[in-house]
Coordinates of C-alpha atoms in Angstrom, one line a residue:
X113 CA 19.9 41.3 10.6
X114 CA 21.8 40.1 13.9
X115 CA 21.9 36.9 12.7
X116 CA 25.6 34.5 13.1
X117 CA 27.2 33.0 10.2
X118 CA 25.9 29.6 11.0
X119 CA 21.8 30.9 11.5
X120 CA 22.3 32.9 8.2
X121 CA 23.2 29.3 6.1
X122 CA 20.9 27.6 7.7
X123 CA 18.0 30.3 7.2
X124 CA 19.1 31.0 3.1
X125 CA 19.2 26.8 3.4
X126 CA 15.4 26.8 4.7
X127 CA 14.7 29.0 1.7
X128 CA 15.8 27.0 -1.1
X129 CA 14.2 24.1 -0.1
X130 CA 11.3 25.5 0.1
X131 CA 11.5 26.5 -3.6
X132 CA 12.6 23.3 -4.4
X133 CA 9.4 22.1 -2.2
X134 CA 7.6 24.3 -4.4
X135 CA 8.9 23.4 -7.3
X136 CA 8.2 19.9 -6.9
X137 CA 4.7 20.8 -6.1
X138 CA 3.9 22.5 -9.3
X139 CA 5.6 19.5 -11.1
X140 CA 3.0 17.2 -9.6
X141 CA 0.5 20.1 -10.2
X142 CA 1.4 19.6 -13.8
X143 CA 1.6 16.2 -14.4
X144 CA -2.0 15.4 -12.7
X145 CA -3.0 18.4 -15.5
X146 CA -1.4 16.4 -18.5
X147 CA -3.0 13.2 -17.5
X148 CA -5.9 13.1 -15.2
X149 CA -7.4 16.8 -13.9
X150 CA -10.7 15.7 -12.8
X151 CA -10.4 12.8 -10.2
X152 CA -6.9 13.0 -8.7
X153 CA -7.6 14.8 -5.2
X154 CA -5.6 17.7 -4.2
X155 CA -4.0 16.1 -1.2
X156 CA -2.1 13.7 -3.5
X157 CA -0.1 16.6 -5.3
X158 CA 2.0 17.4 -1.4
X159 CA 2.2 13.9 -0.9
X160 CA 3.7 13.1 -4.1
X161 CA 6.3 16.5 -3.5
X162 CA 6.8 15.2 -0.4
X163 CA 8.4 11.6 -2.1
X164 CA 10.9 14.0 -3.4
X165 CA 11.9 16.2 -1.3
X166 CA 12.6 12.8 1.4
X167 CA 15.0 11.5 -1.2
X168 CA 18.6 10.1 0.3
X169 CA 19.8 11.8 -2.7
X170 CA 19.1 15.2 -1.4
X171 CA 19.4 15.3 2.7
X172 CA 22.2 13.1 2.6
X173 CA 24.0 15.5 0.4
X174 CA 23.7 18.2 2.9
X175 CA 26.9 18.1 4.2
X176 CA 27.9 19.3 0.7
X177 CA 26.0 22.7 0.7
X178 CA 24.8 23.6 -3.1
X179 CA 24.7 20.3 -4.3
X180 CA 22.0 19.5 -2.3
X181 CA 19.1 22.3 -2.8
X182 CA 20.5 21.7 -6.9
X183 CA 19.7 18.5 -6.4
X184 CA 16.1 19.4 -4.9
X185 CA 15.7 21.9 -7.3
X186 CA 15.6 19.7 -10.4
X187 CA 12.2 19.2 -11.0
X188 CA 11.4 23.0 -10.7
X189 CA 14.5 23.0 -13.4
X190 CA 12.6 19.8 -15.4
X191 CA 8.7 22.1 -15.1
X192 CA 10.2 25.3 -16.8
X193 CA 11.4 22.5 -20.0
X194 CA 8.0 20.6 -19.6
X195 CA 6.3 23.6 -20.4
X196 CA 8.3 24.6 -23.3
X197 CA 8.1 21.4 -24.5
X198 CA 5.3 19.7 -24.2
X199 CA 2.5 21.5 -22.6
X200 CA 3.8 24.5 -25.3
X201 CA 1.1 27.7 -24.1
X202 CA -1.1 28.9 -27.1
X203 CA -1.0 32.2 -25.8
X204 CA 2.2 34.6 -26.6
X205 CA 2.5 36.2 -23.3
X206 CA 2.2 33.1 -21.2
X207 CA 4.6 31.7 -23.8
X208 CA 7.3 34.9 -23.7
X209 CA 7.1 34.0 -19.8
X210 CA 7.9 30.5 -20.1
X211 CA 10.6 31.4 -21.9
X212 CA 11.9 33.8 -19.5
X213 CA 11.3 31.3 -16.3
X214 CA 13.6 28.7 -18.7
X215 CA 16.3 31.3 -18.8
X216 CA 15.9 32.5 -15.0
X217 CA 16.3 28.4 -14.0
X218 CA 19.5 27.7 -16.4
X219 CA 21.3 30.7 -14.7
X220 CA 20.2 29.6 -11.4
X221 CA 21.5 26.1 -12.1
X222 CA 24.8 27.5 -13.3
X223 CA 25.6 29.6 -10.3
X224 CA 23.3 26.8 -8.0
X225 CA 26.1 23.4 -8.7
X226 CA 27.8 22.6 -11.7
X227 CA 26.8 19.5 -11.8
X228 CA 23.1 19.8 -11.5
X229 CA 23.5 21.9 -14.0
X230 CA 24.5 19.9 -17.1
X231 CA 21.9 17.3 -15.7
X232 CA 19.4 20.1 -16.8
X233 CA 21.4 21.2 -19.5
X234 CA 21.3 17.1 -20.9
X235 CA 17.7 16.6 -19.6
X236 CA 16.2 19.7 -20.8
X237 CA 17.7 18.7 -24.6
X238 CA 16.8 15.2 -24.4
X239 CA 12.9 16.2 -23.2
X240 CA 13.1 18.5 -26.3
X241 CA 14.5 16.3 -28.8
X242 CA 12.0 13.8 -28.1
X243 CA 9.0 16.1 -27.8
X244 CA 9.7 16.6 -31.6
X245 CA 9.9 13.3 -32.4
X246 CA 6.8 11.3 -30.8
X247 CA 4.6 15.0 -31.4
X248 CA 4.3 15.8 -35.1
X249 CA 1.7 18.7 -34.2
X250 CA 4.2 20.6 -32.3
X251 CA 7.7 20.2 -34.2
X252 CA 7.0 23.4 -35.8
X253 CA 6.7 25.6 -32.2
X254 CA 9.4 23.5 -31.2
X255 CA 12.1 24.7 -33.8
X256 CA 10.7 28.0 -33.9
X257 CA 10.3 28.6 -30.2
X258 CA 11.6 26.2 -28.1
X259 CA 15.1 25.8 -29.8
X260 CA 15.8 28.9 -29.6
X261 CA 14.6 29.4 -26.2
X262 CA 16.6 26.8 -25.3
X263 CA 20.2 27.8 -26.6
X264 CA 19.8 31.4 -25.6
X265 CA 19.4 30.3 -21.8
X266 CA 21.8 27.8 -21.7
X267 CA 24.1 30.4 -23.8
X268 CA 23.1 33.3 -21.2
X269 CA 23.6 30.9 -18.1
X270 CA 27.2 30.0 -18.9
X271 CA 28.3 33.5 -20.4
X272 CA 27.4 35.1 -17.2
X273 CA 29.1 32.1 -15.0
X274 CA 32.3 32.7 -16.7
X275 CA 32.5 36.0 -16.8
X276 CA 31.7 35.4 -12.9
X277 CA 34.6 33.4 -12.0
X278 CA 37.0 34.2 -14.6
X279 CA 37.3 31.6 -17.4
X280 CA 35.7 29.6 -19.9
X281 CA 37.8 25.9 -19.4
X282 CA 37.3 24.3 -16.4
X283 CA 39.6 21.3 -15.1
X284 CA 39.9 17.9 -15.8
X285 CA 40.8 14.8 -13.6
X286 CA 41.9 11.6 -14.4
X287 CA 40.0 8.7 -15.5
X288 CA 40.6 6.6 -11.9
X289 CA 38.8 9.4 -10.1
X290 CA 35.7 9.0 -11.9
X291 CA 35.7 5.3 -11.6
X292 CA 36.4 5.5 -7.9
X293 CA 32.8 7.7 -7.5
X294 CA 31.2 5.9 -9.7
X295 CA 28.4 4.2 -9.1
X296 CA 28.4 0.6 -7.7
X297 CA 25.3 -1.5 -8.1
X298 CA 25.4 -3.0 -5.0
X299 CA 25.0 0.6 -3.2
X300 CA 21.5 1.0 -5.5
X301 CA 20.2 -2.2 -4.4
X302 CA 21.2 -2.3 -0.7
X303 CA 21.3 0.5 1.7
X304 CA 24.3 1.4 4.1
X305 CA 23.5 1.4 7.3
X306 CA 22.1 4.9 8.6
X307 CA 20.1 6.0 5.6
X308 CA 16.9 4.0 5.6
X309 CA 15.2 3.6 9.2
X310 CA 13.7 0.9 7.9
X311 CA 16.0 -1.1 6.3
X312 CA 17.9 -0.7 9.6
X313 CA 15.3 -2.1 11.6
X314 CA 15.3 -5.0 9.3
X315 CA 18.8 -5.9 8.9
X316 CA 18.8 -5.4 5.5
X317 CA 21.5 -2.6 5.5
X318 CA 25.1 -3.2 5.4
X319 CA 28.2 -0.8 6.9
X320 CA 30.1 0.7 4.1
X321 CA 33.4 2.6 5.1
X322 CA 36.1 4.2 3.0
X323 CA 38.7 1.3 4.3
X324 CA 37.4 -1.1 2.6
X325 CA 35.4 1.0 -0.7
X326 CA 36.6 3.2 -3.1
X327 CA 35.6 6.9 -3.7
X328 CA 33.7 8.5 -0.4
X329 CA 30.7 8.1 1.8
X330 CA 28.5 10.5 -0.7
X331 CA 28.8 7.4 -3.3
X332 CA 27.6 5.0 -1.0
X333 CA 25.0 6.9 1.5
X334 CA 23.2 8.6 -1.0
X335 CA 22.5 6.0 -3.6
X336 CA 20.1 3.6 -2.6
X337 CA 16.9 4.2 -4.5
X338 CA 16.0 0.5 -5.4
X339 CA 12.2 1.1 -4.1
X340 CA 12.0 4.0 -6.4
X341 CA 13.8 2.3 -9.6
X342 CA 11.3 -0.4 -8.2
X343 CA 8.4 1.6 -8.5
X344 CA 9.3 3.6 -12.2
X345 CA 9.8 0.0 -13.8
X346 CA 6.3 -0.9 -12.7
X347 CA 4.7 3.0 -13.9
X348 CA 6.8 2.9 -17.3
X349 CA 5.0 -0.6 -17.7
X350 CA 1.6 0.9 -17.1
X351 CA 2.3 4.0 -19.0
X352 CA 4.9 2.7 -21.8
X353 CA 2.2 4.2 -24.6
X354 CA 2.5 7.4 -23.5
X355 CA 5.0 10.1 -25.1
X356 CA 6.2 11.3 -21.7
X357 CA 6.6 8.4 -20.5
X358 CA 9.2 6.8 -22.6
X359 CA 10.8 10.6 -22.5
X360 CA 11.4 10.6 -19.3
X361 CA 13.4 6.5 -19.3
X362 CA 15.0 7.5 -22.3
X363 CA 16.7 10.0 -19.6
X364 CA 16.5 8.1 -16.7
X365 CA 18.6 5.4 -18.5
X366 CA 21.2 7.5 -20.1
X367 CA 21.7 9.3 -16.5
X368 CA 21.6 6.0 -15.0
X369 CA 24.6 4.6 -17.4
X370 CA 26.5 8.1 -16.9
X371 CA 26.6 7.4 -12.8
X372 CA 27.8 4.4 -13.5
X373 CA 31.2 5.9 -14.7
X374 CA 33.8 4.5 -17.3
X375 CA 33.7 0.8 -15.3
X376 CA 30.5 -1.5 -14.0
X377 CA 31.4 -1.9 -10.4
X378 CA 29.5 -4.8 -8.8
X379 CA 30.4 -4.4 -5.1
X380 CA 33.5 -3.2 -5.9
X381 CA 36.1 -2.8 -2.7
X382 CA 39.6 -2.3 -2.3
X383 CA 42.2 -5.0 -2.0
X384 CA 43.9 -6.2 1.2
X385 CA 46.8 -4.2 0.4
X386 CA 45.1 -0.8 -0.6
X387 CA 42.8 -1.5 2.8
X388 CA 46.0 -1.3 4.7
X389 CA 46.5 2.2 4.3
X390 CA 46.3 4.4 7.0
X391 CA 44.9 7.4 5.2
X392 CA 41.8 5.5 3.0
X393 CA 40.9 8.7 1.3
X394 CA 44.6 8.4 -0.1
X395 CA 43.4 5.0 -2.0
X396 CA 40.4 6.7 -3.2
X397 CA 41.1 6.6 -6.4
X398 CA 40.0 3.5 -8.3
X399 CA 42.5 1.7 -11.1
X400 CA 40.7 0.2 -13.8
X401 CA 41.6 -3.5 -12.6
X402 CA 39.4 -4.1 -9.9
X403 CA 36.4 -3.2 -11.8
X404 CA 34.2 -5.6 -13.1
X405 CA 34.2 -4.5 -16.8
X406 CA 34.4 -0.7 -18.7
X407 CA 31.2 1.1 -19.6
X408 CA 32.4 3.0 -22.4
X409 CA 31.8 5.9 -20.9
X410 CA 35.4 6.6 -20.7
X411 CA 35.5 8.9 -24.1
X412 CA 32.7 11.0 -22.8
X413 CA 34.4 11.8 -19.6
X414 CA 37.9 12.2 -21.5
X415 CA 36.6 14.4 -24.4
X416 CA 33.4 16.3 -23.6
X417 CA 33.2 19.3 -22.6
X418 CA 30.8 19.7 -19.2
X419 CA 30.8 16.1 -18.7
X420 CA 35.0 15.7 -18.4
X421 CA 34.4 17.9 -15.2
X422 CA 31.9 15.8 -13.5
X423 CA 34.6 13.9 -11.8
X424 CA 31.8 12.6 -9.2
X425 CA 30.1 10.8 -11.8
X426 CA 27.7 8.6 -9.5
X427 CA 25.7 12.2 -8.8
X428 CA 23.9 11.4 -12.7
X429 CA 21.8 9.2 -10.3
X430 CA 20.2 12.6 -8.8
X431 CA 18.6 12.6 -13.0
X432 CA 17.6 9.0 -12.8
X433 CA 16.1 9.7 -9.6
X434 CA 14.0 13.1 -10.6
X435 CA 12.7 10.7 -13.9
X436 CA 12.0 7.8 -12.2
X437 CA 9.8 10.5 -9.9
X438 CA 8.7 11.9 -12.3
X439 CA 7.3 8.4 -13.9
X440 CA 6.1 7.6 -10.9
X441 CA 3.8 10.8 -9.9
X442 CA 2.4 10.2 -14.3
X443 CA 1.4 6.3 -13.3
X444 CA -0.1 7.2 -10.1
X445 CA -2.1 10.3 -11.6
X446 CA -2.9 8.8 -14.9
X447 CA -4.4 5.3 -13.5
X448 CA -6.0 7.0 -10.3
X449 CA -9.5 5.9 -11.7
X450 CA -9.0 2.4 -11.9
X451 CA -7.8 1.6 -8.6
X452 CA -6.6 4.1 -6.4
X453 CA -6.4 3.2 -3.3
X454 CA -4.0 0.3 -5.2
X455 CA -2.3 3.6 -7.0
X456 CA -1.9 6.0 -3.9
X457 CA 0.1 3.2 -1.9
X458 CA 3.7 3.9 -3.0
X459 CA 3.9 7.7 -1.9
X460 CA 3.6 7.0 1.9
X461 CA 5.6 4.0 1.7
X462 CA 8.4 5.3 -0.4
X463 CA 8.5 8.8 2.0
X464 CA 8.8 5.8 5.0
X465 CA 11.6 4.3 3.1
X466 CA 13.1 7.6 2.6
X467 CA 13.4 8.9 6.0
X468 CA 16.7 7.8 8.0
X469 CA 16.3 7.4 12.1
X470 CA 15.5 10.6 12.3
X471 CA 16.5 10.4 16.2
X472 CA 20.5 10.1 15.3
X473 CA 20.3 12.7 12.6
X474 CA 19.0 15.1 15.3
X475 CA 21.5 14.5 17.5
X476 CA 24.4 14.8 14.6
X477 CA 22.8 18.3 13.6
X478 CA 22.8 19.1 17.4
X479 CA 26.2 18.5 18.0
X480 CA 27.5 20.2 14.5
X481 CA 25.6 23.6 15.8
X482 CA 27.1 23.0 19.1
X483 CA 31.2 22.7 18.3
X484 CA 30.2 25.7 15.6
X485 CA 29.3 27.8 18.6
X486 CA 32.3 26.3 20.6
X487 CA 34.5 27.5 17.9
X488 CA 33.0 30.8 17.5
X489 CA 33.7 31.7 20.9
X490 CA 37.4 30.5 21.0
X491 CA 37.8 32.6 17.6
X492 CA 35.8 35.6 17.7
X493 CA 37.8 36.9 20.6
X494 CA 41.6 36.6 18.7
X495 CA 39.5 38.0 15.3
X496 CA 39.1 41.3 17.3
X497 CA 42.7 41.5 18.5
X498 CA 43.8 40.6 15.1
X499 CA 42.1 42.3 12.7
X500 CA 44.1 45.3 10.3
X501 CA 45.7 45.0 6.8
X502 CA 44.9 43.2 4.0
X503 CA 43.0 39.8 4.4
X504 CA 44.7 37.0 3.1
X505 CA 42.3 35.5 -0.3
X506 CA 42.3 32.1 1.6
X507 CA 40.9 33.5 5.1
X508 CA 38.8 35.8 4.1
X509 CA 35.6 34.0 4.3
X510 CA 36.3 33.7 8.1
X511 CA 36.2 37.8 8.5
X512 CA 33.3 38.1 5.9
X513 CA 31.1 35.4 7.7
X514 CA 31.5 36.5 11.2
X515 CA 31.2 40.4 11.0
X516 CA 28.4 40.7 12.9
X517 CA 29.8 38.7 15.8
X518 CA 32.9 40.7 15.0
X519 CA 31.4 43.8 15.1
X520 CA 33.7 44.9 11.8
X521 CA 31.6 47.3 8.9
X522 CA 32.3 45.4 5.8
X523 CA 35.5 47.4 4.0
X524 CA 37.1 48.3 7.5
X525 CA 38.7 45.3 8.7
X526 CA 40.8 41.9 7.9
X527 CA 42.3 39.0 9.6
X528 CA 46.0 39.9 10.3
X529 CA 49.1 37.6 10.5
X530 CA 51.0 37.1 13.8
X531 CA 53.9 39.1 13.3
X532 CA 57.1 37.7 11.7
X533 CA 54.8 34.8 10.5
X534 CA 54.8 34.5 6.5
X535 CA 52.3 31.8 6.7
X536 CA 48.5 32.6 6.2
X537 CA 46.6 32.1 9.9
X538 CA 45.3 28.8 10.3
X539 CA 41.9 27.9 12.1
X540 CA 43.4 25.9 14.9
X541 CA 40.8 24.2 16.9
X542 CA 38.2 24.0 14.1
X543 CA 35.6 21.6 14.7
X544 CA 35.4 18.0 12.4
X545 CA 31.6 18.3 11.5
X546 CA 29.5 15.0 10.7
X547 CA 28.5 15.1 7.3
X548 CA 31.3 17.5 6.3
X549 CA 32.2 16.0 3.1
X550 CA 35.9 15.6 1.6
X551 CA 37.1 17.3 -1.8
X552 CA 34.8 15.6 -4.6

């Protein structure tokens, strides 16, 4: 298509998130049909996917590719369950299609991001378990229908993922990692500085750096949702009769208590010696005496299979978030009779909230695209005088991503070692992009 490496992510980028836009659009679509179909106008249902899609929890994961768009992609994930579960279609062909869409969505999850996956996998079963409970009328579809549904596509989805990459375990890490990126309630309650414009331009943010905190900057930029948890307390306490409703916190609490890890951390940071370090990410890790207390999640990460892999457990808080959404859009939609101009208020303020200084993340972007090109035309150049045999496993991404600027046919070429060299070729000169995120 002509198109460089760096155009081609950023294009196959654009497209997810629009089916994650999407997505959340038919979510909001759906939930103003459960509750209220008559009165809600149509603009609220892009404003409300627009609350979303402006979460911290998804653009300031961006830096770490998949993660992101699975991140954005779990209420399209969550609207495929809703359907099987709740909404349950009369009609068999509609319901034969639902069942297909659940399958297509757990197999995109599992090839999406692991761990966005078994956040569906956990929501999905937990939205179905409790359909069956609070909704005598439909237990009987359920364990005939959706069940099944439900274990074939999970079953399908991670079949075809390890027959993909080759096995069926996948590693474990040790308990201090999980503490050190778990969450810390101080980072849900008060922003770091860059992430909310307007928390900025209040002085209510605070710097955060990995001298002085455990884990990364993911755990502390992309966790501050305490307008949204803010907001779902206040629609759970509108809506606490409904069967949805205490659904979705039943799942927003047990993802919330997962992020948390196997330790509460209270503004948790590292001690003077362990700041003294002069690589931080080498102190990352987080022994379990400076925590605050242990969760007792600690056998669930040890023992379970899925979750012992999850080593970045603050990310549960992408599940919380979706749910407390979720609650939100219900309380808004439901109660849009009584008072809406009262109701409507928290979408354009929480999509203000949202939204960092857009200004700087410009500029950031800018300069990423720019030292990409810089390095492209420092390494396109030796690629050309170096390319026969065999291409090392490690380096082959580099050859694959640039043929076009390479001008190779795929098959016919490879990145070749400097003769008398035993080492595989190194990308000297590569550029340190903002927002490229270290190995979590």
């Amino acid at each position: 298509m002509g198109l460089t490496g760096a155009e081609a992510y950023s294009w196959m980028f654009c497209f997810w998130l629009f089916i994650a836009y999407l997505g959340a659009f038919l979510m909001v679509f759906a939930i103003r049909e459960i509750s209220n179909p008559d009165d809600v106008p149509d603009w609220v249902i892009p404003m409300g996917a627009g609350v979303w899609m402006t979460s911290p929890m998804i653009w300031a994961h961006d830096g770490y590719s998949m993660l992101a768009v699975g991140i954005a992609l779990i209420p399209t994930y969550l609207l495929s369950t809703l359907i099987l579960a709740w909404i349950i279609p009369e009609c068999r062909p509609v319901r034969i299609m639902a069942a297909v869409l659940h399958m297509m969505c757990a197999v995109l999850a599992a090839f999406m991001d692991g761990y966005t996956f078994m956040m569906f996998a956990l929501a999905s079963s937990l939205l179905i378990v409790l359909s069956w409970i609070q909704n005598a009328s439909s237990r009987k579809a359920i364990l005939c229908f959706t069940v099944p549904v439900q274990i074939a596509s999970f079953g399908v989805a991670y079949f075809l993922y390890s027959k993909y990459i080759g096995k069926v375990e996948f590693d474990t890490h040790p308990m201090d990692f999980f503490r050190g990126w778990g969450l810390d309630l101080a980072y849900v309650a008060v922003p770091t500085k860059g992430i909310s414009w307007i928390a900025d331009a209040l002085g209510w943010s605070v710097v955060r750096t990995d001298l002085t905190h455990f884990g990364d900057k993911s755990v502390w930029e992309t966790t501050f949702m305490l307008p949204l948890m803010l907001a779902a307390i206040v629609s759970f306490i509108l809506m606490r009769r409904q069967p949805l409703a205490r659904a979705l916190l039943v799942i927003a609490v047990v993802s919330f208590y997962l992020a948390l890890g196997p330790s509460l951390k209270i503004d948790s940071q590292k001690p003077p010696d362990m700041q003294q370090a002069s690589n931080p990410q080498a102190t990352a890790l987080m022994p379990e005496q400076y925590a605050v207390a242990p969760t007792g999640a600690s056998w669930i990460y040890r023992n379970v299979p899925g979750f012992n892999s999850m080593r970045a457990s603050y990310r549960w808080l992408a599940l919380t978030a979706a749910c407390a959404w979720m609650l939100l859009i219900f309380a808004c939609t439901w109660n849009w009779r009584r008072a809406w101009w009262v109701v409507v208020t928290p979408l354009p303020l929480l999509i203000f909230t949202n939204l960092p200084h857009l200004p700087s993340v410009f500029e950031d972007k800018g300069l990423n695209r720019e030292l990409v090109e810089e390095w492209d035309e420092s390494l396109i150049p030796e690629l050309r005088a170096h390319i026969f045999g065999p291409v090392p496993a490690a380096s082959k991404w580099v050859v694959e991503s640039r043929r076009p600027m390479i001008g190779v046919s795929e098959g016919s070429g490879s990145l070749a070692l400097e003769p008398g060299d035993g080492s595989e070729p190194s990308l000297r000169g590569a550029p340190n992009l903002r927002g490229t995120p270290s190995q979590s």
